[in-house]
XYZ file of C-alpha atoms in Angstrom:
767
model
C 0.108 0.128 0.535
C 3.049 2.312 0.133
C 4.485 1.662 -3.017
C 4.134 3.659 -6.503
C 2.008 0.645 -8.058
C -0.671 1.333 -4.536
C -0.204 -2.565 -3.680
C 0.986 -5.676 -4.299
C 2.707 -6.871 -7.363
C 3.669 -10.736 -8.278
C 6.215 -11.013 -11.274
C 7.317 -14.319 -11.988
C 10.176 -14.550 -14.870
C 9.877 -17.077 -18.486
C 11.343 -19.901 -16.524
C 12.811 -23.253 -19.227
C 10.129 -25.413 -20.047
C 11.804 -29.206 -19.188
C 13.723 -30.845 -22.205
C 16.338 -30.223 -24.578
C 18.249 -26.930 -24.311
C 16.447 -23.738 -26.734
C 18.852 -21.282 -28.309
C 17.322 -18.285 -29.174
C 18.003 -14.378 -31.240
C 16.093 -11.750 -31.735
C 17.476 -8.900 -33.564
C 16.012 -6.059 -35.563
C 17.683 -2.738 -36.815
C 15.723 0.243 -37.809
C 15.832 3.844 -38.223
C 14.752 6.450 -36.735
C 13.014 9.731 -38.777
C 11.796 13.017 -38.002
C 8.301 14.102 -39.041
C 7.675 17.590 -40.027
C 3.614 17.442 -39.358
C 2.308 21.391 -38.545
C 6.069 21.934 -37.808
C 7.155 25.497 -40.421
C 9.834 27.992 -40.246
C 10.382 31.092 -42.196
C 11.964 30.439 -45.513
C 14.048 33.544 -46.890
C 11.755 35.540 -47.932
C 9.751 35.713 -45.032
C 12.239 36.081 -42.458
C 13.328 38.896 -44.365
C 9.875 40.621 -44.389
C 9.455 39.776 -40.281
C 12.536 41.209 -39.754
C 12.079 44.093 -41.463
C 8.617 44.393 -40.166
C 10.138 44.356 -36.187
C 12.480 47.023 -37.474
C 9.371 49.674 -39.159
C 7.301 48.745 -35.928
C 9.919 50.722 -34.000
C 10.505 53.572 -36.658
C 14.027 52.411 -37.958
C 12.733 50.854 -41.630
C 11.172 52.800 -43.742
C 12.375 50.951 -47.500
C 15.172 48.503 -48.011
C 17.887 51.373 -47.881
C 17.265 50.805 -44.370
C 18.278 46.755 -44.818
C 21.161 47.638 -42.584
C 18.693 48.900 -39.583
C 17.237 45.275 -40.161
C 20.330 42.696 -40.306
C 23.763 42.305 -39.630
C 26.148 42.781 -42.300
C 26.676 38.517 -43.421
C 22.858 38.744 -43.599
C 22.376 42.032 -45.696
C 25.024 40.710 -48.576
C 22.515 37.244 -49.013
C 19.341 39.190 -49.398
C 17.808 37.480 -52.567
C 21.125 35.199 -52.870
C 20.597 32.312 -50.285
C 17.590 29.962 -48.281
C 19.644 28.013 -45.830
C 17.057 25.395 -44.638
C 18.848 25.025 -40.972
C 15.575 23.220 -39.561
C 15.589 21.623 -42.873
C 18.845 20.033 -41.844
C 18.400 19.209 -38.030
C 14.936 17.383 -39.569
C 16.760 15.292 -42.333
C 19.235 13.591 -39.969
C 18.423 9.822 -39.136
C 18.826 7.577 -36.293
C 19.807 4.075 -36.369
C 19.016 1.596 -33.941
C 20.373 -1.918 -33.257
C 19.757 -5.029 -31.310
C 20.972 -8.035 -30.999
C 20.301 -10.556 -28.157
C 20.934 -14.823 -27.350
C 19.119 -16.596 -25.095
C 20.037 -19.899 -23.995
C 17.849 -22.028 -21.342
C 16.879 -25.996 -20.748
C 15.464 -28.042 -18.021
C 15.205 -31.050 -16.252
C 13.027 -32.735 -13.268
C 15.117 -30.573 -10.624
C 17.074 -27.952 -12.510
C 16.565 -24.643 -14.682
C 18.793 -22.150 -16.031
C 18.412 -19.811 -18.545
C 21.876 -17.368 -19.380
C 21.081 -14.037 -22.324
C 23.146 -11.764 -23.266
C 22.057 -8.857 -25.161
C 23.562 -6.008 -27.271
C 21.890 -2.655 -27.839
C 22.761 0.042 -29.907
C 20.952 3.961 -29.884
C 22.247 6.420 -32.490
C 21.864 9.882 -32.271
C 20.913 12.495 -34.592
C 24.437 14.337 -34.067
C 27.939 13.051 -34.275
C 30.252 11.647 -32.206
C 26.705 10.500 -30.354
C 24.870 7.475 -29.104
C 24.222 5.228 -26.200
C 25.715 1.701 -25.700
C 24.296 -0.850 -24.100
C 25.359 -4.404 -23.021
C 23.040 -7.166 -20.655
C 23.799 -10.328 -19.325
C 21.082 -12.476 -17.301
C 21.238 -15.545 -15.520
C 18.912 -17.093 -13.777
C 19.155 -20.477 -12.389
C 16.699 -22.607 -9.987
C 17.077 -26.466 -8.293
C 15.019 -28.207 -6.302
C 17.608 -29.600 -4.328
C 15.161 -30.943 -1.633
C 11.973 -32.693 -2.186
C 10.529 -30.063 0.899
C 13.428 -27.222 -0.792
C 13.375 -24.883 -3.923
C 16.281 -22.418 -4.042
C 17.504 -20.247 -6.968
C 19.622 -17.353 -8.418
C 19.138 -14.302 -10.681
C 21.537 -11.635 -11.212
C 21.880 -9.438 -14.222
C 24.434 -7.315 -14.900
C 23.806 -3.457 -17.285
C 26.737 -1.308 -18.757
C 25.418 1.414 -20.785
C 27.806 3.973 -22.524
C 26.174 6.947 -23.288
C 27.833 9.763 -25.311
C 25.749 12.807 -25.476
C 25.674 16.169 -27.273
C 22.933 18.777 -25.985
C 19.952 19.428 -28.002
C 20.484 22.051 -30.596
C 16.760 22.473 -31.717
C 16.223 25.830 -30.522
C 18.818 26.616 -32.235
C 18.483 25.688 -35.592
C 15.769 27.435 -35.770
C 16.664 30.645 -34.525
C 19.390 30.391 -37.041
C 19.087 33.166 -40.221
C 18.349 31.172 -43.380
C 20.396 34.036 -45.148
C 23.833 32.718 -43.357
C 25.858 29.702 -44.300
C 26.219 26.636 -42.681
C 30.221 26.544 -44.677
C 32.748 28.761 -44.914
C 34.449 28.381 -48.675
C 37.266 26.074 -47.449
C 34.719 23.747 -46.651
C 34.686 24.222 -43.231
C 31.965 25.126 -40.080
C 31.070 28.897 -40.347
C 31.550 29.829 -36.356
C 29.343 32.935 -36.387
C 26.855 32.667 -39.507
C 25.337 36.303 -37.609
C 29.056 37.496 -37.438
C 27.833 38.258 -34.114
C 30.006 36.222 -31.374
C 27.171 35.478 -29.384
C 25.543 33.439 -32.304
C 27.212 30.419 -33.181
C 27.438 27.686 -35.916
C 25.637 24.991 -34.094
C 27.356 22.483 -35.592
C 30.295 23.114 -33.990
C 29.195 20.588 -30.843
C 29.514 17.670 -33.310
C 33.357 17.899 -32.607
C 34.510 16.101 -29.046
C 37.259 19.072 -29.483
C 34.645 21.289 -28.888
C 31.863 19.190 -26.609
C 31.641 16.199 -24.953
C 30.040 15.009 -22.747
C 30.353 10.990 -21.233
C 28.719 8.717 -19.297
C 29.520 5.190 -18.034
C 26.629 3.417 -15.894
C 27.395 -0.524 -14.010
C 25.025 -2.321 -12.217
C 24.390 -5.593 -11.268
C 21.288 -7.095 -9.678
C 21.766 -9.949 -8.015
C 18.454 -11.797 -6.623
C 18.857 -15.069 -3.762
C 16.065 -17.067 -2.300
C 14.802 -19.923 -1.483
C 11.599 -21.664 -0.600
C 10.463 -24.443 1.657
C 7.535 -26.224 1.995
C 7.042 -26.664 5.735
C 3.979 -28.363 5.629
C 0.503 -29.194 3.484
C 0.177 -26.237 2.098
C 2.268 -23.585 4.021
C 5.151 -22.547 2.876
C 7.935 -20.046 3.634
C 9.820 -17.772 1.323
C 13.079 -15.431 1.535
C 14.425 -13.144 -1.236
C 17.421 -11.385 -0.650
C 18.132 -8.805 -3.930
C 21.126 -6.744 -3.418
C 22.148 -3.931 -6.179
C 25.272 -2.038 -6.207
C 25.641 0.049 -9.139
C 28.463 2.776 -10.241
C 28.556 5.439 -12.577
C 30.836 7.927 -14.050
C 30.588 11.754 -16.060
C 32.532 13.779 -17.482
C 32.049 16.711 -19.219
C 34.711 19.728 -21.321
C 33.375 22.063 -23.328
C 35.106 24.532 -24.942
C 35.142 28.761 -25.948
C 33.527 26.971 -28.951
C 30.491 25.445 -27.656
C 27.266 26.763 -28.631
C 25.637 28.877 -25.442
C 29.106 29.434 -24.275
C 30.468 33.016 -23.884
C 33.778 32.120 -21.446
C 36.899 32.355 -22.848
C 38.295 29.855 -20.906
C 36.528 25.494 -21.544
C 34.988 24.094 -18.421
C 35.858 20.676 -17.184
C 33.445 18.502 -15.101
C 33.402 14.666 -13.576
C 30.826 13.579 -11.083
C 30.980 9.641 -9.934
C 27.995 7.543 -8.279
C 28.698 4.728 -6.467
C 24.836 2.753 -4.793
C 24.146 -0.312 -2.685
C 20.924 -1.089 -2.693
C 19.295 -3.951 -0.694
C 15.991 -5.703 0.291
C 15.183 -8.736 2.236
C 11.663 -10.103 2.154
C 10.309 -13.189 4.191
C 7.351 -14.776 3.263
C 5.185 -16.469 5.341
C 1.736 -18.856 2.724
C -0.720 -20.898 3.960
C -2.968 -22.155 1.180
C -5.071 -25.249 2.199
C -9.234 -25.982 0.137
C -11.811 -27.298 2.316
C -14.212 -28.794 1.036
C -16.404 -25.724 -1.314
C -14.172 -23.667 1.162
C -10.747 -22.111 0.116
C -8.105 -20.004 2.810
C -5.301 -18.345 1.648
C -3.308 -16.671 4.294
C -0.235 -14.560 3.604
C 2.496 -13.104 6.213
C 5.189 -10.420 4.945
C 8.183 -8.876 6.986
C 10.641 -6.747 4.609
C 13.562 -4.179 5.179
C 15.269 -2.062 2.219
C 17.785 0.094 2.492
C 19.532 2.733 -0.085
C 22.592 4.069 0.257
C 24.547 6.329 -2.267
C 27.981 8.055 -2.254
C 28.885 11.178 -5.125
C 31.799 13.117 -5.407
C 32.381 15.513 -8.188
C 35.277 18.073 -9.674
C 34.511 21.354 -11.652
C 36.450 24.428 -12.812
C 38.014 25.982 -16.171
C 40.791 26.293 -18.093
C 41.918 23.107 -18.358
C 46.125 23.231 -19.197
C 45.676 20.899 -22.660
C 41.913 20.173 -24.078
C 43.021 16.812 -24.682
C 43.134 16.093 -20.478
C 39.426 16.622 -21.377
C 37.626 15.787 -17.259
C 40.965 13.989 -16.428
C 43.737 15.305 -14.724
C 42.010 17.755 -12.773
C 43.954 19.224 -10.872
C 45.413 21.332 -13.936
C 42.855 23.288 -13.378
C 43.692 27.001 -12.980
C 40.344 28.734 -12.362
C 37.139 28.278 -10.593
C 37.825 25.098 -9.074
C 35.094 23.377 -7.155
C 34.995 20.499 -5.354
C 32.242 18.303 -4.105
C 31.245 14.962 -1.493
C 27.463 13.553 -1.145
C 26.283 10.507 0.823
C 23.045 10.189 0.846
C 20.577 6.661 2.901
C 16.876 5.552 3.698
C 15.905 2.633 4.621
C 12.320 1.305 4.873
C 11.151 -1.478 6.793
C 6.954 -3.006 5.902
C 4.871 -5.890 7.673
C 1.931 -7.215 5.385
C -0.726 -9.073 5.747
C -3.831 -10.582 4.409
C -6.612 -12.946 4.422
C -8.335 -14.722 1.435
C -11.336 -16.365 1.806
C -13.384 -17.730 -1.147
C -16.816 -20.040 -1.080
C -17.266 -22.071 -3.796
C -15.258 -20.071 -6.163
C -18.558 -17.385 -6.354
C -17.786 -15.557 -3.020
C -14.718 -13.801 -2.291
C -13.450 -11.485 0.319
C -10.150 -9.987 0.618
C -8.998 -8.573 3.408
C -5.036 -7.044 3.879
C -2.953 -4.712 5.907
C 0.680 -3.301 5.540
C 2.503 -1.227 7.965
C 5.229 1.266 6.434
C 8.381 3.334 8.352
C 9.818 5.742 6.360
C 13.145 7.381 6.883
C 12.452 10.440 4.921
C 9.891 11.230 7.466
C 9.502 14.256 9.988
C 10.425 11.906 14.232
C 7.257 10.710 14.854
C 5.581 10.851 12.008
C 7.392 7.564 9.655
C 5.197 4.819 10.730
C 1.604 4.649 8.841
C -1.041 1.688 8.705
C -2.693 1.129 5.976
C -6.048 -1.555 5.561
C -8.314 -2.216 2.624
C -10.189 -4.876 2.069
C -12.288 -6.269 -1.180
C -14.454 -8.568 -1.973
C -15.778 -10.270 -5.056
C -19.075 -11.784 -6.164
C -19.599 -14.616 -9.173
C -22.659 -14.124 -10.350
C -21.975 -16.307 -13.506
C -20.807 -19.373 -11.173
C -24.875 -19.003 -9.619
C -27.635 -21.697 -10.611
C -30.092 -19.675 -12.142
C -27.025 -18.535 -14.552
C -25.196 -21.619 -15.431
C -27.711 -22.285 -18.472
C -27.192 -19.285 -20.178
C -25.219 -20.443 -22.722
C -23.958 -17.270 -23.757
C -22.817 -15.708 -20.749
C -19.031 -16.647 -20.332
C -18.618 -14.618 -16.937
C -20.215 -12.113 -15.074
C -18.368 -10.529 -11.760
C -18.757 -7.428 -10.013
C -16.409 -7.053 -7.043
C -15.609 -4.178 -4.953
C -12.081 -2.709 -2.893
C -11.656 0.165 -0.017
C -8.251 0.851 1.109
C -5.454 2.593 1.893
C -2.396 3.487 0.177
C 0.601 5.896 1.122
C 3.242 8.024 -0.175
C 6.559 8.718 1.495
C 8.153 9.684 -1.965
C 10.452 13.169 -0.946
C 13.968 13.431 -0.614
C 16.030 12.016 2.370
C 16.985 14.801 5.187
C 14.500 16.805 3.633
C 13.104 17.396 6.630
C 15.855 18.281 8.354
C 16.809 21.220 6.590
C 19.445 21.703 4.410
C 21.925 24.392 3.152
C 24.022 25.021 0.192
C 27.501 26.363 -0.648
C 27.928 29.735 -1.557
C 30.182 32.751 -1.872
C 29.940 36.408 -0.203
C 32.375 39.183 -0.582
C 33.553 41.091 2.634
C 33.791 44.336 3.609
C 34.421 45.378 -0.245
C 37.557 43.285 -0.592
C 38.197 41.102 -3.378
C 38.181 38.232 -2.439
C 34.919 36.087 -1.939
C 34.778 33.940 0.896
C 32.921 30.603 1.352
C 29.865 30.057 3.300
C 26.687 28.178 3.732
C 23.791 29.339 3.416
C 19.368 28.178 3.793
C 18.343 26.134 1.039
C 14.993 23.983 2.454
C 13.255 24.865 5.948
C 13.346 22.721 8.262
C 9.073 20.616 8.275
C 9.723 19.233 11.684
C 5.591 17.764 11.303
C 6.125 16.398 8.157
C 3.878 12.852 7.652
C 2.971 10.368 5.396
C -0.052 11.193 2.476
C -2.487 9.164 2.477
C -4.855 7.695 0.119
C -8.507 6.502 0.251
C -9.432 4.426 -2.741
C -13.287 3.078 -3.480
C -13.120 0.999 -6.342
C -16.320 -1.220 -8.441
C -15.854 -2.886 -11.024
C -17.713 -5.504 -13.555
C -16.384 -8.216 -15.311
C -18.417 -9.794 -18.142
C -17.543 -12.436 -20.868
C -20.183 -13.401 -23.937
C -19.855 -16.315 -26.528
C -17.214 -18.081 -25.169
C -15.002 -15.132 -24.446
C -15.707 -14.069 -27.940
C -16.432 -10.268 -25.973
C -14.998 -9.885 -22.784
C -14.068 -6.710 -20.973
C -14.924 -4.448 -17.281
C -16.399 -1.451 -16.249
C -15.019 0.127 -13.410
C -15.920 3.122 -11.133
C -13.113 4.121 -8.344
C -13.219 7.387 -6.047
C -9.553 8.103 -4.440
C -9.181 10.887 -2.056
C -6.139 11.750 -0.308
C -4.910 13.584 2.489
C -1.978 15.599 4.061
C -0.905 15.520 0.006
C 2.910 15.770 0.324
C 4.339 19.410 -1.768
C 7.104 21.533 -2.265
C 6.080 24.744 -1.786
C 8.214 27.944 -2.956
C 8.443 29.829 -0.348
C 8.418 33.726 0.061
C 11.574 35.601 -0.139
C 11.265 37.258 3.064
C 11.584 33.443 4.514
C 15.013 33.255 4.316
C 14.113 29.858 1.816
C 13.556 28.337 -0.998
C 11.525 25.693 -0.852
C 10.207 23.523 2.311
C 8.085 20.281 1.955
C 4.709 20.683 3.201
C 1.288 18.810 3.344
C -0.395 21.164 1.847
C -4.257 19.916 1.601
C -6.343 17.028 0.446
C -7.198 15.614 -3.519
C -9.648 13.932 -5.131
C -9.405 11.082 -8.143
C -12.406 9.254 -9.617
C -13.815 8.427 -12.811
C -14.169 5.498 -15.330
C -12.420 2.848 -16.743
C -13.966 0.902 -19.815
C -12.105 -1.980 -21.344
C -13.327 -4.284 -24.418
C -12.126 -6.848 -25.658
C -13.332 -9.023 -28.929
C -12.765 -11.480 -31.620
C -15.078 -10.562 -33.842
C -13.473 -13.238 -36.893
C -12.221 -16.690 -35.618
C -11.293 -19.465 -38.482
C -9.367 -21.827 -38.745
C -6.301 -19.830 -40.460
C -7.734 -16.380 -39.787
C -7.921 -14.764 -36.401
C -9.385 -10.704 -35.846
C -9.115 -9.441 -32.644
C -10.154 -5.654 -31.429
C -9.125 -4.319 -28.569
C -11.319 -0.423 -27.205
C -10.412 1.245 -24.135
C -12.069 4.466 -22.738
C -10.642 6.526 -19.504
C -11.969 9.094 -18.138
C -10.807 10.874 -14.595
C -11.144 14.507 -12.476
C -8.896 15.508 -10.528
C -9.149 18.461 -7.785
C -7.339 19.936 -4.744
C -10.477 19.412 -2.556
C -8.263 21.734 1.175
C -5.634 24.015 1.370
C -4.062 23.382 4.338
C -6.164 26.812 5.553
C -9.166 25.685 4.608
C -10.251 29.505 4.560
C -7.833 29.894 1.746
C -8.815 28.584 -1.960
C -5.531 29.326 -3.881
C -2.130 29.491 -3.264
C -0.772 31.084 -6.686
C 2.676 31.375 -5.905
C 2.858 27.350 -5.969
C 0.590 26.988 -8.586
C -2.240 25.119 -6.566
C -5.879 25.513 -7.139
C -9.221 24.017 -5.181
C -10.899 22.683 -7.528
C -7.935 21.734 -9.855
C -5.536 19.537 -10.101
C -2.181 19.995 -8.076
C 0.079 19.714 -11.222
C -1.085 21.051 -15.235
C -2.904 24.566 -14.357
C -2.122 27.170 -16.457
C -2.926 30.705 -14.747
C -2.470 33.461 -17.168
C -4.220 36.351 -18.939
C -6.922 35.094 -21.155
C -6.021 36.580 -24.976
C -9.035 38.314 -26.432
C -6.838 38.657 -30.322
C -4.772 41.575 -31.226
C -5.577 45.535 -30.883
C -6.889 46.489 -34.377
C -6.562 49.895 -35.763
C -9.950 50.979 -35.261
C -9.687 49.910 -31.752
C -7.263 52.644 -31.735
C -8.374 55.341 -28.869
C -9.811 51.482 -26.231
C -5.910 50.449 -26.430
C -4.891 53.654 -25.637
C -7.329 53.623 -22.577
C -4.799 50.039 -21.685
C -1.113 51.686 -22.456
C -1.431 49.638 -25.756
C -1.792 50.024 -29.044
C -2.805 48.625 -32.371
C -0.661 45.182 -33.257
C -0.310 44.513 -29.652
C -1.765 41.177 -27.935
C -5.596 42.134 -26.118
C -6.187 40.282 -23.348
C -9.372 40.329 -21.292
C -9.942 43.543 -18.394
C -12.167 40.399 -16.032
C -12.530 43.381 -13.540
C -13.321 46.286 -15.797
C -11.439 48.691 -14.210
C -9.683 50.100 -17.592
C -6.361 48.734 -16.382
C -4.775 45.163 -16.600
C -2.968 43.891 -13.438
C -2.294 40.246 -11.849
C -6.697 40.781 -11.049
C -7.258 40.196 -14.662
C -5.217 36.412 -14.779
C -7.491 33.361 -14.449
C -7.947 29.505 -15.130
C -7.690 28.671 -18.486
C -7.523 25.426 -18.361
C -5.281 22.330 -16.854
C -3.127 19.575 -19.388
C -5.041 16.973 -17.987
C -7.125 15.489 -21.090
C -11.229 15.467 -20.746
C -10.574 11.197 -21.747
C -8.527 8.899 -22.830
C -9.154 6.695 -26.025
C -7.216 3.111 -27.516
C -8.090 1.203 -29.968
C -6.148 -1.954 -30.500
C -6.610 -4.126 -33.323
C -4.219 -7.456 -33.863
C -4.551 -11.362 -35.540
C -3.151 -13.359 -37.948
C -3.455 -15.249 -41.441
C -2.070 -18.944 -41.450
C 1.550 -17.423 -40.459
C 0.942 -13.880 -41.580
C 0.518 -11.681 -37.768
C -0.093 -8.180 -37.693
C -1.470 -5.961 -35.121
C -2.017 -1.908 -34.651
C -2.257 0.530 -31.509
C -3.756 3.453 -31.542
C -4.455 6.258 -28.544
C -5.733 9.423 -28.056
C -6.038 12.502 -25.731
C -8.682 14.923 -26.037
C -9.355 18.200 -23.984
C -5.990 19.138 -22.391
C -4.429 22.764 -23.025
C -0.983 22.324 -24.121
C 1.749 25.435 -23.833
C 4.109 25.744 -26.529
C 6.720 28.301 -25.544
C 8.770 27.840 -28.306
C 5.812 29.681 -30.600
C 6.522 32.392 -28.703
C 9.956 32.861 -28.484
C 12.476 34.915 -31.274
C 10.015 38.115 -31.255
C 12.047 40.133 -29.711
C 16.093 38.546 -28.854
C 18.991 40.111 -30.446
C 17.281 43.340 -31.780
C 14.067 40.941 -33.447
C 17.417 38.980 -35.524
C 15.977 35.167 -34.888
C 14.470 33.060 -37.193
C 11.307 31.652 -35.939
C 8.194 29.664 -36.703
C 5.946 30.324 -39.541
C 3.216 32.695 -38.064
C 0.088 34.929 -38.884
C 1.745 37.552 -37.578
C -0.233 41.548 -37.567
C 0.721 43.996 -39.344
C -1.263 46.746 -40.647
C -1.909 45.657 -44.127
C -2.550 42.138 -42.457
C -4.965 42.618 -39.198
C -4.446 38.878 -37.843
C -6.121 38.496 -34.610
C -3.367 35.702 -33.625
C -0.228 37.217 -33.204
C 1.045 40.304 -32.524
C 3.251 42.490 -34.195
C 7.027 42.019 -34.393
C 9.510 44.543 -32.694
C 13.043 44.463 -31.803
C 14.925 45.794 -28.532
C 11.652 45.491 -26.202
C 9.727 42.948 -25.054
C 5.999 42.188 -26.452
C 3.328 42.817 -23.276
C 1.307 39.731 -22.719
C 2.912 37.621 -25.131
C 3.381 34.396 -23.036
C -0.918 34.499 -23.087
C -0.888 33.714 -27.607
C 0.763 29.954 -26.505
C -1.998 28.128 -25.321
C -3.748 25.391 -27.537
C -6.203 22.740 -27.086
C -4.095 19.393 -27.177
C -6.084 17.164 -29.122
C -4.835 14.002 -30.462
C -4.280 10.958 -32.384
C -1.663 8.513 -32.784
C -0.923 5.708 -34.187
C 1.607 4.225 -32.136
C 2.406 0.939 -33.094
C 2.077 -1.824 -36.055
C 3.798 -4.886 -36.636
C 3.594 -7.127 -39.498
C 5.535 -10.380 -38.918
C 5.568 -13.265 -40.758
C 6.441 -17.208 -39.221
C 8.059 -19.306 -41.656
C 6.713 -23.190 -42.410
C 7.647 -25.365 -40.151
C 8.861 -27.854 -42.955
C 11.374 -25.258 -44.174
C 13.032 -25.384 -40.808
C 14.442 -28.597 -40.636
C 15.962 -30.177 -38.087
C 18.214 -27.617 -36.083
C 15.987 -24.647 -36.747
C 12.204 -24.756 -34.697
C 10.965 -21.220 -35.162
C 11.851 -18.564 -37.390
C 10.102 -15.108 -37.711
C 10.546 -11.961 -40.202
C 8.719 -8.730 -38.557
C 8.526 -5.025 -39.782
C 7.830 -2.553 -37.390
C 6.733 1.410 -37.316
C 6.388 3.195 -34.300
C 4.852 6.429 -34.130
C 3.813 6.317 -39.034
C 1.344 8.679 -38.082
C 0.332 11.844 -35.625
C -3.062 13.948 -35.870
C -3.671 16.532 -33.700
C -5.879 19.789 -33.738
C -3.766 22.648 -33.620
C -1.790 22.263 -37.432
C -1.131 26.206 -37.416
C 0.633 28.516 -35.967
C 3.991 26.229 -35.625
C 4.372 24.178 -32.634
C 5.230 21.046 -31.779
C 3.670 18.643 -34.103
C 6.372 17.307 -35.023
C 7.291 13.332 -34.063
C 10.082 10.351 -34.729
C 8.686 7.591 -36.570
C 10.973 4.275 -36.474
C 10.861 2.223 -38.987
C 12.273 -1.072 -37.420
C 13.186 -4.742 -39.342
C 13.578 -7.835 -37.657
C 14.301 -11.802 -36.813
C 13.653 -13.965 -34.259
C 15.363 -17.473 -34.391
C 14.667 -20.432 -31.926
C 17.087 -23.665 -31.956
């Protein structure tokens, strides 16, 4: 009840089948392709018109003779001669993915084992970047004695990541009037001739920017099961998971978005050691029509992390990268850390069923979490559930078209303790201060997070009522479910007033409620000897709201984005755009200190001025409803599947559509948008300008985020058995398309409707 899954999850991994050893190869290769969707960036002619209009708006441009005031010299010389599609080059980049997996498994009457190795490579759209993953899995289980079974499972990971920063915004804002390369073929370092705007491709060079992370992780699980008596078993499981990661990065003054003359080097090492030990006693017996299942669990968990880092500037030689850090000559900083948290849990469950018709379950768990405040570390979570299998009643047993009908209900408590260790004690962070006007800055400590000695568990009470049904021998089956969940003492990291002397503090801020419906329907409309077709539908609707704040007299906490009656996160609170001030509204606009071409927002209180009291809740990021469609089938040896998913009714915000309007004197490229000019009285986007901010510009970035994705299409073919011979048992080839198509209502004014599709060819061979 205290875990993230809000319940108990039992997982059984695949084991080898008894008989001869089986060797299985799985592999695929794929390519990632960027799709533009509705995303369009201004070409050279549109960019020229945009920049001239920005200068005209401030009275600096009247004709082409004033182009020197609107463009950099490097741009002005290329007007009418160049149209460099920087963004197109970004989207033309393709990513390659490959994966190879080899598994050997076998089993005898008493022993089973499995050994698997997997290698996966993920390419990047940037040169000298990508990820390599190595996985080794071993499973061994042995029946030592008739009453004793033991086993061990190991998972070893080694991952290498070579990263480059995403340059999407940099490519978006590059001028189409500037070349990527010099005449000699080298990269054009400063396309604008401006030292603050660099060529995004420079970061692809490891001499300019290199960021490498290596991770090692081992997950070891040992277990033993003892049959103590008939129906009585004892299981003990111990899992130990050591991990180590090392990251280093280096970049010099040619790196994009870095303007210092000195290079930067950084290294960070992180060592973790986690373990979990649980002991389970289970008693399961049947007495006639009565079934009894009793379970008791005791579990301990420990998580510990030790880390260290060093950074500085002016590395003596670029060849050192983040090594030989003692040679750094400026701004050296050292940091070390230790983090530990523990948890203890006691769980009990009683389940009784009669004649497989009436089922009752009662459970409890008590959890203690070290992260919470003294005196509040422990919490108790009971639950009860009941089910009635109506289809097993005598009055329905003879109904041939009814396969299953089951009514069930659950009421119980869960908990949440997900805060950082030591957060309740308050934290300090290192800083430097200048004393007495001297040149030296002395190190010191400054309060960061305020102590919270009364922080306690977040508790959740949930009612769930469901109806499971099946008709026509399983050809149609599904579930209708209603839930109502109420959370108390919500854990939340609050922003504190500057005058408090602290930045943030964890707090139990109030109560929330989630309620909604989930409906799933699985059907088999066609089932013949050679052809099978399955169609599955799902529907989900949820209403989330903050019911009460910590201070019950308050209805909103604007600084923390908390509003009673709305979700805890994802509320859009801003001015409401009514349009753009038009020329025939000049007198009315002047009353608000504005002029035609500027953003027009609602004066909610009607007092003739726009201030903080005119902000309102525009919507939330939560969809009104979510739906899914899955189609799967096979015809002889050919199989196929389609997965469609959609969200409807959410309100999204695209910050990119409001960028590039006034930065660097308005000389950034941006999306192709319908902006206002005296000759084009648009009512959507304001008139561009330069050298000054545009009031209420952020109010123009909201849009209804309803969309439908085809998430996956897979077509596979299994070769006939007669083609395989004696060595090969099964061979299947398949083609998969991930995210091949997307439809969004947001189809104009730029935006975030581009996505990446993956096209994969794979094979599965069993020997």
